[in-house]
Short mmCIF file of C-alpha atoms in Angstrom, two decimals:
data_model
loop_
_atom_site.label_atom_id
_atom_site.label_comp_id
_atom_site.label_asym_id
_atom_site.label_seq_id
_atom_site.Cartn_x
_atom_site.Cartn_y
_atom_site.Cartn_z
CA UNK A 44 84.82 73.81 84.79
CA UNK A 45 83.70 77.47 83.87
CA UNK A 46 81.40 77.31 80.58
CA UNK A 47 82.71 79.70 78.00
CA UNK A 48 79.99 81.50 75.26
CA UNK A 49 81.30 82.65 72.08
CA UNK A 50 80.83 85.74 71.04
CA UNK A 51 79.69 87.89 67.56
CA UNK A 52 80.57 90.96 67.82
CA UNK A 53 80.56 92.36 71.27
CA UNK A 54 81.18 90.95 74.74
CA UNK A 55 78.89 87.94 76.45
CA UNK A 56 78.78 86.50 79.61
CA UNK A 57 77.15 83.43 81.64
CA UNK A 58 76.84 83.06 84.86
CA UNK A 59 78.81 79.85 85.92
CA UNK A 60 78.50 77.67 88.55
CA UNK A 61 81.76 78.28 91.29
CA UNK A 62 84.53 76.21 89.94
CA UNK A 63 87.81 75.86 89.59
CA UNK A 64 88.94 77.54 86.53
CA UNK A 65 91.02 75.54 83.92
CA UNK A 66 92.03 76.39 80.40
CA UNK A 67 88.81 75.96 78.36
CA UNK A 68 89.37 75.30 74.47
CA UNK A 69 88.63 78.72 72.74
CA UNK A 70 85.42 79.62 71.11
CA UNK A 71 85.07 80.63 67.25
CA UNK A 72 83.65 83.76 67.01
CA UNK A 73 81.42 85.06 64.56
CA UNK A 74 83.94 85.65 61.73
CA UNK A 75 85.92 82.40 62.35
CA UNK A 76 88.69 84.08 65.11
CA UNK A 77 88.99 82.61 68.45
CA UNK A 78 87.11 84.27 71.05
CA UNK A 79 90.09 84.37 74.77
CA UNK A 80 88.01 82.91 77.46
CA UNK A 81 88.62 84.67 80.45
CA UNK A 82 87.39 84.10 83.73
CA UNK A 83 86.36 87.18 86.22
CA UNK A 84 85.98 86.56 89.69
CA UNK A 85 84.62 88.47 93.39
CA UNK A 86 86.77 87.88 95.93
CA UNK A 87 87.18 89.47 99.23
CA UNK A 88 86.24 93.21 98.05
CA UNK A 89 88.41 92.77 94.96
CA UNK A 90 87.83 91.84 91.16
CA UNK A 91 89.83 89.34 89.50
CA UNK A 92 90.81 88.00 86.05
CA UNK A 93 92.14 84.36 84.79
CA UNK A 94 93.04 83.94 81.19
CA UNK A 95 94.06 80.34 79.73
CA UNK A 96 97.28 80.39 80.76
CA UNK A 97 95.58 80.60 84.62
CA UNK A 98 97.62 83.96 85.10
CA UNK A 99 95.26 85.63 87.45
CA UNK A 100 95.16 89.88 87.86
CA UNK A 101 93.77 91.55 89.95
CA UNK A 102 91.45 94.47 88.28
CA UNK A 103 90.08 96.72 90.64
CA UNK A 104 87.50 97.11 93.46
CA UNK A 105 84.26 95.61 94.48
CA UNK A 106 82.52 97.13 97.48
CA UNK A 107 79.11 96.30 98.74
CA UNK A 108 78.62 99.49 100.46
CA UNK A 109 75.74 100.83 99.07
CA UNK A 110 73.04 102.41 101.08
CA UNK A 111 70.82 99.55 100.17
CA UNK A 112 72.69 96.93 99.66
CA UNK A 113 74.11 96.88 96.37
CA UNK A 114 77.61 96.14 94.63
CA UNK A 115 79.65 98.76 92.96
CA UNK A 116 83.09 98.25 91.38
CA UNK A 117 85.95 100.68 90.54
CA UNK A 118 88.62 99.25 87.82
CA UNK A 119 92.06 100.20 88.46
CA UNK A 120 93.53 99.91 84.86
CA UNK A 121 90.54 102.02 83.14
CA UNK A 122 89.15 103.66 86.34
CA UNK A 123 85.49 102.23 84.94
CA UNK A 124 82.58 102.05 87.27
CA UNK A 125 79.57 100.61 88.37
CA UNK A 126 77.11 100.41 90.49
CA UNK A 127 73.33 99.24 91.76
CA UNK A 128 74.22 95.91 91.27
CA UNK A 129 71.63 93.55 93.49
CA UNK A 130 75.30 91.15 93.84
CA UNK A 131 78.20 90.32 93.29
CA UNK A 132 77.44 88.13 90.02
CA UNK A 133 75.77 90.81 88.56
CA UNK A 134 78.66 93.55 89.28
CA UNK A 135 81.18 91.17 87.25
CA UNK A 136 78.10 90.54 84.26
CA UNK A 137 78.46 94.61 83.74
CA UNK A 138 82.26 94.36 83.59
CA UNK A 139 82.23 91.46 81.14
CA UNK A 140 79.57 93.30 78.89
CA UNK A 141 81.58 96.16 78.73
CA UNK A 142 85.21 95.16 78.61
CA UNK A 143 87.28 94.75 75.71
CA UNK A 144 89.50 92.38 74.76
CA UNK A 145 92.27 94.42 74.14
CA UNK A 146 91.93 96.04 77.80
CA UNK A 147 91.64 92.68 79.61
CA UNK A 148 94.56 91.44 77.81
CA UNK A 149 96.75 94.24 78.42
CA UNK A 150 95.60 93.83 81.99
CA UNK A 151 97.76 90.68 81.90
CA UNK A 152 100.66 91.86 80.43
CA UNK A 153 100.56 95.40 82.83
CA UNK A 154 99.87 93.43 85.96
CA UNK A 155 101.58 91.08 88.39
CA UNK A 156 100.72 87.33 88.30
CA UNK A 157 99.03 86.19 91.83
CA UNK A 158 99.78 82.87 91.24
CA UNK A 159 102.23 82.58 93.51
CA UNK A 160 101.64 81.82 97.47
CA UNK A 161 99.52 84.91 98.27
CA UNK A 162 97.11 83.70 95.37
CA UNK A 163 93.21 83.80 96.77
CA UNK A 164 91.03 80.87 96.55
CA UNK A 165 88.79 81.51 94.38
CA UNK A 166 87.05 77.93 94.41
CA UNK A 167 83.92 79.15 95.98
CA UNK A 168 83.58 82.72 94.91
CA UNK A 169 81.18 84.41 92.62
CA UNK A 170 82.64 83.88 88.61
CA UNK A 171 81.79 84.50 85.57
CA UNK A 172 83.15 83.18 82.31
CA UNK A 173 83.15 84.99 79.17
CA UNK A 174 84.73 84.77 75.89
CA UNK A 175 86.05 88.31 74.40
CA UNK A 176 86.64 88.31 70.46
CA UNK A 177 90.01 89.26 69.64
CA UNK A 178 89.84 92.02 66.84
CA UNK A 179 91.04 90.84 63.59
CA UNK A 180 93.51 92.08 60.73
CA UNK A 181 92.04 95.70 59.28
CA UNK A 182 89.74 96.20 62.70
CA UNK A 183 90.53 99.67 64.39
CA UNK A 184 91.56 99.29 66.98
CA UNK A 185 90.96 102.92 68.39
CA UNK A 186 87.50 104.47 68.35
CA UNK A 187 87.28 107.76 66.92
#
């Protein structure tokens, strides 16, 4: 089972042995909210997301085309990139440090479930578990 870290104030991520991912209880972040667990994964050029309720979105690209060898990903939702990344475990590390929880979440309202028979196994694949703290009553939720 994929090992969730709570968070403080921004995003943090383990890497996690390959698993299959089931509902882990929800951290306590810094100010006593629950941190969502979410799980990202690499599978077959692609990156996806689980949250608790195992709905699992896809989120964008992840190519290893690099002219030497590295990982680069393109987010479909935000159009955020990346790239250098020596693999694939280190492409979804970048996307968990900098993804919010409000864009992650709205991921899995916006987005199709793949739960359904063209699901990917995603047993043996690169993952990553992280915990995202939801923002709480009087936060802004808009940078300006």
């Amino acid at each position: 089972m994929p090992d969730s870290i709570p968070l403080s104030s921004a995003p943090v991520a383990a890497p996690v042995a390959p698993a299959v991912p089931t509902a882990p209880a929800a951290p306590v972040a810094a100010a006593g909210r629950a941190a969502a667990p979410f799980v990202l994964y690499a599978v077959r050029g692609r990156v996806y997301a689980s949250n608790v309720k195992n709905k699992l979105v896809d989120l964008g690209r992840l190519s290893h085309d690099g002219a030497d060898g590295t990982y680069a990903y393109l987010l479909d939702g935000d159009k955020a990139t990346g790239s250098g990344f020596a693999d694939a475990q280190a492409a979804l590390a970048h996307i968990a440090q900098t993804t919010t929880f409000l864009f992650l979440d709205g991921q899995f309202t916006a987005l199709e479930d793949l739960g359904g028979a063209d699901r990917p196994d995603i047993a043996d694949v690169p993952q990553l578990s992280v915990a995202l703290e939801r923002p709480g009553r009087g936060d802004t939720a808009v940078s300006r």
